[in-house]
mmCIF file of C-alpha atoms in Angstrom:
data_model
loop_
_atom_site.group_PDB
_atom_site.id
_atom_site.type_symbol
_atom_site.label_atom_id
_atom_site.label_comp_id
_atom_site.label_asym_id
_atom_site.label_seq_id
_atom_site.Cartn_x
_atom_site.Cartn_y
_atom_site.Cartn_z
ATOM 1 C CA UNK A 1 -7.784 -0.168 -55.527
ATOM 2 C CA UNK A 2 -8.467 -3.373 -53.563
ATOM 3 C CA UNK A 3 -4.823 -4.382 -53.847
ATOM 4 C CA UNK A 4 -3.705 -1.010 -52.473
ATOM 5 C CA UNK A 5 -5.952 -1.358 -49.431
ATOM 6 C CA UNK A 6 -4.730 -4.910 -48.885
ATOM 7 C CA UNK A 7 -1.121 -3.801 -49.088
ATOM 8 C CA UNK A 8 -1.751 -1.020 -46.550
ATOM 9 C CA UNK A 9 -3.325 -3.470 -44.099
ATOM 10 C CA UNK A 10 -0.524 -5.991 -44.509
ATOM 11 C CA UNK A 11 2.409 -3.582 -44.233
ATOM 12 C CA UNK A 12 4.764 -4.269 -41.333
ATOM 13 C CA UNK A 13 4.428 -2.017 -38.297
ATOM 14 C CA UNK A 14 7.115 0.430 -37.347
ATOM 15 C CA UNK A 15 9.078 -0.205 -34.107
ATOM 16 C CA UNK A 16 7.150 2.613 -32.421
ATOM 17 C CA UNK A 17 3.808 1.085 -33.421
ATOM 18 C CA UNK A 18 4.928 -2.351 -32.227
ATOM 19 C CA UNK A 19 5.958 -1.013 -28.818
ATOM 20 C CA UNK A 20 2.688 0.888 -28.479
ATOM 21 C CA UNK A 21 0.712 -2.260 -29.322
ATOM 22 C CA UNK A 22 2.683 -4.366 -26.827
ATOM 23 C CA UNK A 23 2.163 -1.795 -24.086
ATOM 24 C CA UNK A 24 -1.558 -1.569 -24.837
ATOM 25 C CA UNK A 25 -2.029 -5.346 -24.801
ATOM 26 C CA UNK A 26 0.030 -5.726 -21.609
ATOM 27 C CA UNK A 27 -2.071 -3.127 -19.803
ATOM 28 C CA UNK A 28 -5.275 -4.766 -21.042
ATOM 29 C CA UNK A 29 -4.110 -8.196 -19.871
ATOM 30 C CA UNK A 30 -3.045 -6.809 -16.479
ATOM 31 C CA UNK A 31 -6.471 -5.308 -15.915
ATOM 32 C CA UNK A 32 -8.274 -8.491 -16.963
ATOM 33 C CA UNK A 33 -6.298 -11.147 -15.068
ATOM 34 C CA UNK A 34 -4.192 -9.238 -12.552
ATOM 35 C CA UNK A 35 -5.160 -8.337 -8.986
ATOM 36 C CA UNK A 36 -6.745 -4.953 -8.453
ATOM 37 C CA UNK A 37 -4.615 -2.535 -6.363
ATOM 38 C CA UNK A 38 -7.800 -0.638 -5.473
ATOM 39 C CA UNK A 39 -8.987 -3.645 -3.466
ATOM 40 C CA UNK A 40 -5.652 -3.927 -1.637
ATOM 41 C CA UNK A 41 -5.726 -0.236 -0.703
ATOM 42 C CA UNK A 42 -9.347 -0.536 0.431
ATOM 43 C CA UNK A 43 -8.516 -3.509 2.655
ATOM 44 C CA UNK A 44 -5.747 -1.586 4.421
ATOM 45 C CA UNK A 45 -7.913 1.514 4.632
ATOM 46 C CA UNK A 46 -10.704 -0.363 6.391
ATOM 47 C CA UNK A 47 -8.264 -2.087 8.770
ATOM 48 C CA UNK A 48 -6.748 1.265 9.747
ATOM 49 C CA UNK A 49 -10.119 2.991 9.996
ATOM 50 C CA UNK A 50 -11.865 0.435 12.198
ATOM 51 C CA UNK A 51 -8.818 -1.035 13.968
ATOM 52 C CA UNK A 52 -7.272 2.189 15.198
ATOM 53 C CA UNK A 53 -10.712 3.689 15.665
ATOM 54 C CA UNK A 54 -11.650 0.829 17.984
ATOM 55 C CA UNK A 55 -8.476 1.333 20.028
ATOM 56 C CA UNK A 56 -9.232 5.044 20.309
ATOM 57 C CA UNK A 57 -12.735 4.512 21.693
ATOM 58 C CA UNK A 58 -11.391 1.789 24.024
ATOM 59 C CA UNK A 59 -8.846 4.118 25.627
ATOM 60 C CA UNK A 60 -9.720 6.411 28.540
ATOM 61 C CA UNK A 61 -11.808 8.429 28.998
ATOM 62 C CA UNK A 62 -14.221 6.696 26.592
ATOM 63 C CA UNK A 63 -13.277 3.062 27.316
ATOM 64 C CA UNK A 64 -16.251 1.579 25.470
ATOM 65 C CA UNK A 65 -14.623 -1.843 25.260
ATOM 66 C CA UNK A 66 -11.745 -3.531 27.137
ATOM 67 C CA UNK A 67 -8.417 -2.532 25.599
ATOM 68 C CA UNK A 68 -7.285 -6.138 25.240
ATOM 69 C CA UNK A 69 -10.363 -6.900 23.134
ATOM 70 C CA UNK A 70 -9.713 -3.898 20.889
ATOM 71 C CA UNK A 71 -6.041 -4.841 20.558
ATOM 72 C CA UNK A 72 -6.867 -8.461 19.698
ATOM 73 C CA UNK A 73 -9.379 -7.434 17.011
ATOM 74 C CA UNK A 74 -6.956 -4.905 15.546
ATOM 75 C CA UNK A 75 -4.073 -7.396 15.455
ATOM 76 C CA UNK A 76 -6.318 -9.964 13.765
ATOM 77 C CA UNK A 77 -7.338 -7.356 11.192
ATOM 78 C CA UNK A 78 -3.728 -6.442 10.430
ATOM 79 C CA UNK A 79 -2.786 -10.118 10.180
ATOM 80 C CA UNK A 80 -5.573 -10.646 7.653
ATOM 81 C CA UNK A 81 -4.498 -7.584 5.658
ATOM 82 C CA UNK A 82 -0.890 -8.806 5.574
ATOM 83 C CA UNK A 83 -2.026 -12.241 4.405
ATOM 84 C CA UNK A 84 -4.055 -10.623 1.622
ATOM 85 C CA UNK A 85 -1.041 -8.475 0.707
ATOM 86 C CA UNK A 86 1.112 -11.608 0.387
ATOM 87 C CA UNK A 87 -1.478 -13.229 -1.865
ATOM 88 C CA UNK A 88 -1.692 -10.025 -3.886
ATOM 89 C CA UNK A 89 2.092 -9.958 -4.335
ATOM 90 C CA UNK A 90 2.152 -13.582 -5.526
ATOM 91 C CA UNK A 91 -0.638 -12.979 -8.038
ATOM 92 C CA UNK A 92 0.917 -9.754 -9.270
ATOM 93 C CA UNK A 93 4.213 -11.552 -9.917
ATOM 94 C CA UNK A 94 2.709 -14.264 -12.099
ATOM 95 C CA UNK A 95 3.959 -14.155 -15.651
ATOM 96 C CA UNK A 96 6.510 -11.444 -14.877
ATOM 97 C CA UNK A 97 10.046 -12.204 -16.007
ATOM 98 C CA UNK A 98 13.407 -10.488 -16.116
ATOM 99 C CA UNK A 99 14.379 -7.297 -14.260
ATOM 100 C CA UNK A 100 10.767 -6.417 -13.364
ATOM 101 C CA UNK A 101 10.372 -9.668 -11.441
ATOM 102 C CA UNK A 102 13.625 -9.071 -9.572
ATOM 103 C CA UNK A 103 12.655 -5.498 -8.667
ATOM 104 C CA UNK A 104 9.269 -6.660 -7.390
ATOM 105 C CA UNK A 105 10.830 -9.417 -5.281
ATOM 106 C CA UNK A 106 13.448 -7.073 -3.808
ATOM 107 C CA UNK A 107 10.781 -4.489 -2.999
ATOM 108 C CA UNK A 108 8.606 -7.085 -1.290
ATOM 109 C CA UNK A 109 11.489 -8.359 0.839
ATOM 110 C CA UNK A 110 12.423 -4.765 1.709
ATOM 111 C CA UNK A 111 9.176 -4.435 3.660
ATOM 112 C CA UNK A 112 9.969 -7.428 5.874
ATOM 113 C CA UNK A 113 13.625 -6.476 6.336
ATOM 114 C CA UNK A 114 12.794 -2.859 7.220
ATOM 115 C CA UNK A 115 10.040 -3.699 9.688
ATOM 116 C CA UNK A 116 12.143 -6.465 11.219
ATOM 117 C CA UNK A 117 14.868 -3.936 11.957
ATOM 118 C CA UNK A 118 12.322 -1.431 13.235
ATOM 119 C CA UNK A 119 10.890 -4.012 15.642
ATOM 120 C CA UNK A 120 14.339 -4.740 17.066
ATOM 121 C CA UNK A 121 15.137 -1.038 17.560
ATOM 122 C CA UNK A 122 11.797 -0.147 19.162
ATOM 123 C CA UNK A 123 11.848 -3.201 21.425
ATOM 124 C CA UNK A 124 15.355 -2.321 22.572
ATOM 125 C CA UNK A 125 14.297 1.250 23.386
ATOM 126 C CA UNK A 126 11.372 -0.034 25.445
ATOM 127 C CA UNK A 127 13.635 -2.412 27.386
ATOM 128 C CA UNK A 128 16.034 0.455 28.078
ATOM 129 C CA UNK A 129 13.290 2.195 30.040
ATOM 130 C CA UNK A 130 11.245 4.251 27.577
ATOM 131 C CA UNK A 131 8.306 5.926 29.296
ATOM 132 C CA UNK A 132 5.172 3.768 29.033
ATOM 133 C CA UNK A 133 3.103 6.698 27.750
ATOM 134 C CA UNK A 134 5.508 7.148 24.853
ATOM 135 C CA UNK A 135 5.402 3.547 23.620
ATOM 136 C CA UNK A 136 2.230 3.934 21.465
ATOM 137 C CA UNK A 137 3.640 7.135 19.977
ATOM 138 C CA UNK A 138 6.936 5.402 19.233
ATOM 139 C CA UNK A 139 5.308 2.518 17.387
ATOM 140 C CA UNK A 140 2.765 4.572 15.469
ATOM 141 C CA UNK A 141 5.239 7.297 14.513
ATOM 142 C CA UNK A 142 8.113 5.077 13.395
ATOM 143 C CA UNK A 143 5.859 2.532 11.664
ATOM 144 C CA UNK A 144 4.109 5.201 9.610
ATOM 145 C CA UNK A 145 7.372 6.910 8.712
ATOM 146 C CA UNK A 146 8.780 3.627 7.437
ATOM 147 C CA UNK A 147 5.559 2.751 5.623
ATOM 148 C CA UNK A 148 5.493 6.159 3.958
ATOM 149 C CA UNK A 149 9.115 5.817 2.857
ATOM 150 C CA UNK A 150 8.379 2.425 1.315
ATOM 151 C CA UNK A 151 5.474 3.904 -0.628
ATOM 152 C CA UNK A 152 7.743 6.730 -1.791
ATOM 153 C CA UNK A 153 10.252 4.136 -3.007
ATOM 154 C CA UNK A 154 7.515 2.181 -4.773
ATOM 155 C CA UNK A 155 6.245 5.337 -6.432
ATOM 156 C CA UNK A 156 9.732 6.086 -7.744
ATOM 157 C CA UNK A 157 10.341 2.514 -8.928
ATOM 158 C CA UNK A 158 7.097 2.225 -10.869
ATOM 159 C CA UNK A 159 6.727 5.953 -11.621
ATOM 160 C CA UNK A 160 3.363 6.055 -9.856
ATOM 161 C CA UNK A 161 2.344 9.528 -8.741
ATOM 162 C CA UNK A 162 -0.567 8.057 -6.795
ATOM 163 C CA UNK A 163 1.668 5.724 -4.791
ATOM 164 C CA UNK A 164 4.216 8.477 -4.200
ATOM 165 C CA UNK A 165 1.482 10.842 -3.053
ATOM 166 C CA UNK A 166 0.122 8.214 -0.675
ATOM 167 C CA UNK A 167 3.611 7.881 0.791
ATOM 168 C CA UNK A 168 3.757 11.620 1.432
ATOM 169 C CA UNK A 169 0.336 11.491 3.123
ATOM 170 C CA UNK A 170 1.284 8.554 5.357
ATOM 171 C CA UNK A 171 4.454 10.332 6.512
ATOM 172 C CA UNK A 172 2.377 13.429 7.301
ATOM 173 C CA UNK A 173 -0.068 11.256 9.278
ATOM 174 C CA UNK A 174 2.808 9.712 11.221
ATOM 175 C CA UNK A 175 4.126 13.111 12.223
ATOM 176 C CA UNK A 176 0.630 14.359 13.088
ATOM 177 C CA UNK A 177 -0.078 11.291 15.241
ATOM 178 C CA UNK A 178 2.984 11.957 17.388
ATOM 179 C CA UNK A 179 2.150 15.649 17.704
ATOM 180 C CA UNK A 180 -1.432 14.782 18.714
ATOM 181 C CA UNK A 181 -0.231 12.623 21.614
ATOM 182 C CA UNK A 182 -2.087 9.693 23.102
ATOM 183 C CA UNK A 183 -4.761 8.538 22.772
ATOM 184 C CA UNK A 184 -5.596 11.053 20.023
ATOM 185 C CA UNK A 185 -2.818 9.577 17.882
ATOM 186 C CA UNK A 186 -5.103 6.607 17.225
ATOM 187 C CA UNK A 187 -7.832 8.935 16.003
ATOM 188 C CA UNK A 188 -5.374 10.478 13.541
ATOM 189 C CA UNK A 189 -4.328 7.020 12.365
ATOM 190 C CA UNK A 190 -7.949 5.955 11.975
ATOM 191 C CA UNK A 191 -9.437 8.945 10.168
ATOM 192 C CA UNK A 192 -6.452 10.438 8.331
ATOM 193 C CA UNK A 193 -4.458 7.248 7.770
ATOM 194 C CA UNK A 194 -7.326 4.930 6.947
ATOM 195 C CA UNK A 195 -9.118 7.661 5.047
ATOM 196 C CA UNK A 196 -6.004 8.265 2.950
ATOM 197 C CA UNK A 197 -5.912 4.624 1.865
ATOM 198 C CA UNK A 198 -9.613 4.665 1.001
ATOM 199 C CA UNK A 199 -9.281 7.856 -1.063
ATOM 200 C CA UNK A 200 -6.287 6.362 -2.905
ATOM 201 C CA UNK A 201 -8.324 3.225 -3.567
ATOM 202 C CA UNK A 202 -11.174 5.278 -5.020
ATOM 203 C CA UNK A 203 -8.824 7.340 -7.203
ATOM 204 C CA UNK A 204 -7.145 4.208 -8.556
ATOM 205 C CA UNK A 205 -10.521 2.600 -9.248
ATOM 206 C CA UNK A 206 -11.718 5.622 -11.216
ATOM 207 C CA UNK A 207 -8.473 5.887 -13.201
ATOM 208 C CA UNK A 208 -8.467 2.199 -14.127
ATOM 209 C CA UNK A 209 -11.844 2.415 -15.828
#
């Protein structure tokens, strides 16, 4: 009887069992040593919430603070969030080899390439005489559309319904911000945009436990 139990314990695993074990151990390792996406989403959510919110209350008719102060604080916040995102990407890529590493690198570079092109296009439109009142709507609308599309692409690449859903929400916020007009577009970006990131962060945190 003892020999039978020993033989059962020592039998080789089937290919399906081996794959399931590898996937389970990989997910466990990722959670233990990898960066937490919930933190990254929370960082961007807070930057959007307070940054765009500060610009909104600094615009007429409220004008609680000078606009240049609000803009400087918001830019600093976005710079910090981008720096954290870069660190997150480096940490997430550690230990990854093969096609997955290549896909991650190409996706990361796609953000810089896309926003570089967007900056050139928007700057050219402004130099061609775009109405001053339309400039904030141009930047907020196009930036959110591009951001949403990148999240859609990420959701498809990694089969993440949460990331794909966040992309849909960001695109909706971009459209709503343009329809709201200035300066209410910043309120939409603050509450709906930043709130969307924070909700996604909370959902991811709950699911990962």
